[in-house]
Coordinates of C-alpha atoms in Angstrom, one line a residue:
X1 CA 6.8 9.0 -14.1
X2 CA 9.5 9.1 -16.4
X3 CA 7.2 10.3 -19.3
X4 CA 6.4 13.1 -16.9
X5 CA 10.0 13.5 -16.5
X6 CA 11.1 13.7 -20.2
X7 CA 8.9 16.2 -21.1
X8 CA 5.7 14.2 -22.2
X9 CA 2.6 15.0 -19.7
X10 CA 0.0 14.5 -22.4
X11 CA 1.4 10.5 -23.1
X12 CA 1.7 10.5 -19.1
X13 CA -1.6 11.5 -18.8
X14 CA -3.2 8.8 -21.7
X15 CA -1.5 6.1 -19.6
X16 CA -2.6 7.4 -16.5
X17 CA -6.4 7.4 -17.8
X18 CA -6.1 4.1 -19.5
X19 CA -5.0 2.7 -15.5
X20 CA -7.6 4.1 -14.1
X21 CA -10.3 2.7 -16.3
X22 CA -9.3 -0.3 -14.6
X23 CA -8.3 1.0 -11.2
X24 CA -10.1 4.0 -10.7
X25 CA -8.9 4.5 -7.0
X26 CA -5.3 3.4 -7.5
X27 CA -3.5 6.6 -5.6
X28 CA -0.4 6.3 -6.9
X29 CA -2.0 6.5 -10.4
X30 CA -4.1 9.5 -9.4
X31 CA -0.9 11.3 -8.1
X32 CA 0.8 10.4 -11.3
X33 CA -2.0 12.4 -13.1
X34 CA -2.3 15.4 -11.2
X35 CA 1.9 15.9 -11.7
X36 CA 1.4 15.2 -15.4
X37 CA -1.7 17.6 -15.5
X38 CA 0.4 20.1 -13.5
X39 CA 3.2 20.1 -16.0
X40 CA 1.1 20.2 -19.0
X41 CA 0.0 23.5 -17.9
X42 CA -3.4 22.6 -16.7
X43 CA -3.8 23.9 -14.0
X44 CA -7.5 23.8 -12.6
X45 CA -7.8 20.1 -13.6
X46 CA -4.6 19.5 -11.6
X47 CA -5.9 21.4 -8.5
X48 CA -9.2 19.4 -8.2
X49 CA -7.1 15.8 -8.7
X50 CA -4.9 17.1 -5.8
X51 CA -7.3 18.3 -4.0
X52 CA -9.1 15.0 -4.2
X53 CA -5.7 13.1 -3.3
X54 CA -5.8 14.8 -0.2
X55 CA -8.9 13.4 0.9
X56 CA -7.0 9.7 1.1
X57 CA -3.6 11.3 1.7
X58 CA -4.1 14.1 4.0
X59 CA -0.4 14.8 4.7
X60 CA 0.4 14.1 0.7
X61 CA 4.0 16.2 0.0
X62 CA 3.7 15.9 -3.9
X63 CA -0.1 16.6 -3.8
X64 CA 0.8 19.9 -0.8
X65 CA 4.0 21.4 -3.4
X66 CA 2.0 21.3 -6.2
X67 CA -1.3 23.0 -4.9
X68 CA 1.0 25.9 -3.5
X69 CA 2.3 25.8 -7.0
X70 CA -0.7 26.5 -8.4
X71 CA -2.4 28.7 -5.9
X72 CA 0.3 31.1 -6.1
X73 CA 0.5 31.5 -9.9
X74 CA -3.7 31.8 -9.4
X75 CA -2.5 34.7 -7.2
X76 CA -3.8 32.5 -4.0
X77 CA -0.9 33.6 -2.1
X78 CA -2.3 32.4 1.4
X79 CA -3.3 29.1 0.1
X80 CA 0.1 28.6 -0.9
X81 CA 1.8 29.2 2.5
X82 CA -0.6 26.7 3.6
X83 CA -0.1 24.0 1.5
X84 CA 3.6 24.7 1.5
X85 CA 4.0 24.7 5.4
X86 CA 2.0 21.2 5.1
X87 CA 4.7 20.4 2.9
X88 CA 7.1 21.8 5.1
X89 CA 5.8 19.9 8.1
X90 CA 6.4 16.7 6.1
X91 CA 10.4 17.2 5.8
X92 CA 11.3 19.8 7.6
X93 CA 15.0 19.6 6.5
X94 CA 14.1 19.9 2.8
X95 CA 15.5 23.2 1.6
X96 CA 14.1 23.6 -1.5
X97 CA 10.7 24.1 0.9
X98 CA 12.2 25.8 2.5
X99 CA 13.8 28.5 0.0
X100 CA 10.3 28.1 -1.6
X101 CA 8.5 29.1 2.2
X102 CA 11.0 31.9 2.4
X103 CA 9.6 33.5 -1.1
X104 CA 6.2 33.7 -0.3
X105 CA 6.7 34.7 3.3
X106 CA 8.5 37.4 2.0
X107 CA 5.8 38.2 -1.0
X108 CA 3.1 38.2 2.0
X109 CA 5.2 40.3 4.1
X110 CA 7.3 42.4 2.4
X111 CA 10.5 41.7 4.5
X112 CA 12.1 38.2 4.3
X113 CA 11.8 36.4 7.6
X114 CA 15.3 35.9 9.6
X115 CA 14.4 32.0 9.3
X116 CA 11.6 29.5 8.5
X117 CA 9.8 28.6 12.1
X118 CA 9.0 24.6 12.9
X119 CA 5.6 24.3 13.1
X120 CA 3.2 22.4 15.5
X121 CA 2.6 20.0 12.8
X122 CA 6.4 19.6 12.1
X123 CA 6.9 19.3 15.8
X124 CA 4.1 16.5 16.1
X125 CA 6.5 14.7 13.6
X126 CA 9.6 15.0 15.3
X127 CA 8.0 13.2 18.4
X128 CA 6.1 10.5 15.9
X129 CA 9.8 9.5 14.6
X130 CA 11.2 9.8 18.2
X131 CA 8.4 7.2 19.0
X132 CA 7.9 9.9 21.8
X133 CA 3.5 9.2 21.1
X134 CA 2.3 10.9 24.1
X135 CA 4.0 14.1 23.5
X136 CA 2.9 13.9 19.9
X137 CA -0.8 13.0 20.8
X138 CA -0.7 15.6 23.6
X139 CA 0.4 18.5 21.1
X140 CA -1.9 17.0 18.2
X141 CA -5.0 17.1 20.6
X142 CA -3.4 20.7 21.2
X143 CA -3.7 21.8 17.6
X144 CA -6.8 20.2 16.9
X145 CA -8.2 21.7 19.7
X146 CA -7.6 25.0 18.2
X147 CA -8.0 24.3 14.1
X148 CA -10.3 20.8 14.0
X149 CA -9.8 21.1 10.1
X150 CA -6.8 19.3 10.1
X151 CA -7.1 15.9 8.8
X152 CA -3.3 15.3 8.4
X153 CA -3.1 16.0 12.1
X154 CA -6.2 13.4 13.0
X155 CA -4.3 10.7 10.9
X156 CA -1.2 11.0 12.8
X157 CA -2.9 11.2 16.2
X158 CA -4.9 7.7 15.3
X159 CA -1.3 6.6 14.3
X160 CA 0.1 7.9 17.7
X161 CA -2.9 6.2 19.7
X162 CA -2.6 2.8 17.8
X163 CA 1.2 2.6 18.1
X164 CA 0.8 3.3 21.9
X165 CA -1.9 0.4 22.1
X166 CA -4.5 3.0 22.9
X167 CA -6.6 1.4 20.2
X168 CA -10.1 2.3 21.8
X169 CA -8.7 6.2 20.7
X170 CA -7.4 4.9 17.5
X171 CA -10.7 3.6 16.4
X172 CA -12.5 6.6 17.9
X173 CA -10.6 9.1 15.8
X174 CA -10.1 6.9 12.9
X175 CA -14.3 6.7 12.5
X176 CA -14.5 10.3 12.7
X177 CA -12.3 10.6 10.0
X178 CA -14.0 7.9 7.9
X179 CA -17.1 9.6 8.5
X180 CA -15.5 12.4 6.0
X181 CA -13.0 10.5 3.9
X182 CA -14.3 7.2 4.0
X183 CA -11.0 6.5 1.5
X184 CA -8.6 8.1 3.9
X185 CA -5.6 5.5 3.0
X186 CA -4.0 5.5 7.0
X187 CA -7.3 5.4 8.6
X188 CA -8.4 2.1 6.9
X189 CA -5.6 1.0 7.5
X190 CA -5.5 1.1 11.0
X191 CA -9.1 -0.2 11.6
X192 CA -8.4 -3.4 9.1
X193 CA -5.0 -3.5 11.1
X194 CA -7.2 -3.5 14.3
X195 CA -10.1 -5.7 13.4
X196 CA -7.7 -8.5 12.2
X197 CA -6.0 -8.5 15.3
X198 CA -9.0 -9.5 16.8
X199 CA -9.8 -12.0 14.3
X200 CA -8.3 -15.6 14.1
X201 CA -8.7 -16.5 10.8
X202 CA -8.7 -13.0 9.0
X203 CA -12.4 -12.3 7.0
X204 CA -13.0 -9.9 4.2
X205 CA -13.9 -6.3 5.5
X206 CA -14.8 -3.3 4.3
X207 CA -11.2 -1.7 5.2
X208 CA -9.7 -4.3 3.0
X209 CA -12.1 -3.4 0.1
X210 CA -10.9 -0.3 0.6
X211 CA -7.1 -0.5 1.2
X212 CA -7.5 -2.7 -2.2
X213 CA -8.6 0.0 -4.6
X214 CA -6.5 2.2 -3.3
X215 CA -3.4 0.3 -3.6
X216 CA -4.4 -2.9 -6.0
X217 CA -1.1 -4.7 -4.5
X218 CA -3.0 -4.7 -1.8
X219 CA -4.6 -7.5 -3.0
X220 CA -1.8 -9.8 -2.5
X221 CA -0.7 -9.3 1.1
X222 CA -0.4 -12.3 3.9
X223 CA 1.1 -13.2 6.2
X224 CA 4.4 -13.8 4.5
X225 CA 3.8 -10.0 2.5
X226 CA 2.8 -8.4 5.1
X227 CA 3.2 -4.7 3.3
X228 CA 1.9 -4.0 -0.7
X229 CA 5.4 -2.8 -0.9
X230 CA 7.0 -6.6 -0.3
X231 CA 4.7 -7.7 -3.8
X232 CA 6.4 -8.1 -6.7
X233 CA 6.0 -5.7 -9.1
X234 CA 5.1 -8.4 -11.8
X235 CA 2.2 -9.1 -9.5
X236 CA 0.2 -6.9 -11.5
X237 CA 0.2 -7.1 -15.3
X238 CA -1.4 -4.6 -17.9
X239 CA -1.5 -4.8 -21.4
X240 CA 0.0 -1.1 -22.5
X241 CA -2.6 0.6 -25.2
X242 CA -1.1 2.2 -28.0
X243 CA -0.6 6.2 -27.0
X244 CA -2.9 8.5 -29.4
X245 CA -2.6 12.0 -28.8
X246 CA -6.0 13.6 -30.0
X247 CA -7.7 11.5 -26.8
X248 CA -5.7 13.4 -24.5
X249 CA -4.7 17.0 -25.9
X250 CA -8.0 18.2 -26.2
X251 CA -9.9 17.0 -22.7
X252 CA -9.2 14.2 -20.6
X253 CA -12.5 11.8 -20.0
X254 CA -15.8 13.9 -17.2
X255 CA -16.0 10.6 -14.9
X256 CA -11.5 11.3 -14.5
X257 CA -11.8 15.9 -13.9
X258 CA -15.1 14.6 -11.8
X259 CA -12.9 11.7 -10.3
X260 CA -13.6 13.2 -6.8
X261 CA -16.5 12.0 -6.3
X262 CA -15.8 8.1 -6.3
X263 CA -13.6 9.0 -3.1
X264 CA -16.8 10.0 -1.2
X265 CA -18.6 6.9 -0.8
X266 CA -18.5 3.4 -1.5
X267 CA -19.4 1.3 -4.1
X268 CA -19.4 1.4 -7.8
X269 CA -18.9 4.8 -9.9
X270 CA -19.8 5.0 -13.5
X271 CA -16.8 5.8 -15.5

């Protein structure tokens, strides 16, 4: 990250390679990459990795911003509305998005709008925080009702179900998203978090599998850790290859541009 910050995307984007080699699901890693792509002017390489982060984060801020970024200088203008009000709908209050929601609305329209409107999905949110969960699974059956494309909005409706102990709903949606996204981060999740409730002793699962490439601190969560973000950092250690610039200025590796696939099903990739 601060490589990406300072100016050097290519050295961001050797490192980022060099992690994935070893962690070829690890989604902060993959964000990482499509930011350093992004900034090193690649721009169709950075579309397909956010594209793909999408499938495991669904309401993903960075990876929303940066695909309106690039859709609008592709000339995508619609595209970028969308991702930017999915952006939008993730902090609301945020008013860079919103000066940046203003611009296109105002490209698309030709008049500037008197101000930017909350959204359903934004709405939905409110209610989450409120822990107000049948309002916000009423209004998220609402919307999907009317636009079933909307993984983000299946997420947080399996997340409104489970937190209201409505878990035969939360498994219900959470399997029909898995049935698309099998690496969907928040629907794993919930089912691991719903089969070890039911489960004495704890077993290995497919969830966990899961959870654990995606987040390799994952790994090293009990009972006294009960989050990857309570590891230590030092938890896991990797040796740090010496950076060399012709690996990475000319084409990063096929199996990372074709990354996308390993998120479609399970089991091992070539790479």
């Amino acid at each position: 990250n601060s490589l990406i910050e300072s100016g050097h995307a290519n050295e961001a984007i050797f490192h980022c390679v060099s992690i994935l080699n070893i962690y070829p699901k690890c989604v902060e890693i993959y964000r990482l990459l499509g930011q350093a792509l992004l900034e090193s002017g690649r721009l169709s390489e950075s579309l397909e990795v956010f594209s793909q982060l999408l499938s495991v984060l669904p309401d993903d801020f960075t990876a929303h911003a940066a695909l309106s970024e690039i859709n609008n200088k592709n000339n995508q203008l619609d595209k970028a509305i969308w991702h930017l009000e999915r952006a939008f709908e993730s902090q609301p209050s945020n008013a860079f998005v919103q000066d940046e929601l203003r611009k296109l609305y105002t490209a698309r329209d030709g008049v500037p709008p008197a101000k930017v409107r909350l959204t359903r999905g934004a709405l939905i949110r409110m209610y989450a925080k409120g822990e107000l969960y049948q309002q916000a699974i009423s209004e998220a059956l609402s919307l999907l009702e009317s636009d079933k494309s909307r993984q983000d909005i299946k997420v947080l409706l399996a997340k409104m179900y489970s937190l209201a102990d409505q878990k035969l709903e939360a498994v219900e949606i959470c399997s029909d998203i898995l049935s698309q996204s099998p690496y969907c981060y928040e629907a794993n999740l919930i089912m691991y978090e719903i089969e070890q409730s039911k489960i004495v002793n704890g077993t290995d699962s497919l969830y966990w599998s899961r959870l654990k490439e995606i987040d390799p601190y994952f790994a090293f969560v009990n009972p006294q850790q009960s989050s990857p973000l309570n590891v230590p950092s030092d938890a896991i250690i990797l040796d740090k290859p010496l950076y060399t610039s012709l690996e990475t200025e000319e084409e990063i590796p096929e199996w990372v541009r074709i990354f996308g696939g390993s998120w479609s099903a399970d089991g091992e990739e070539s790479h």
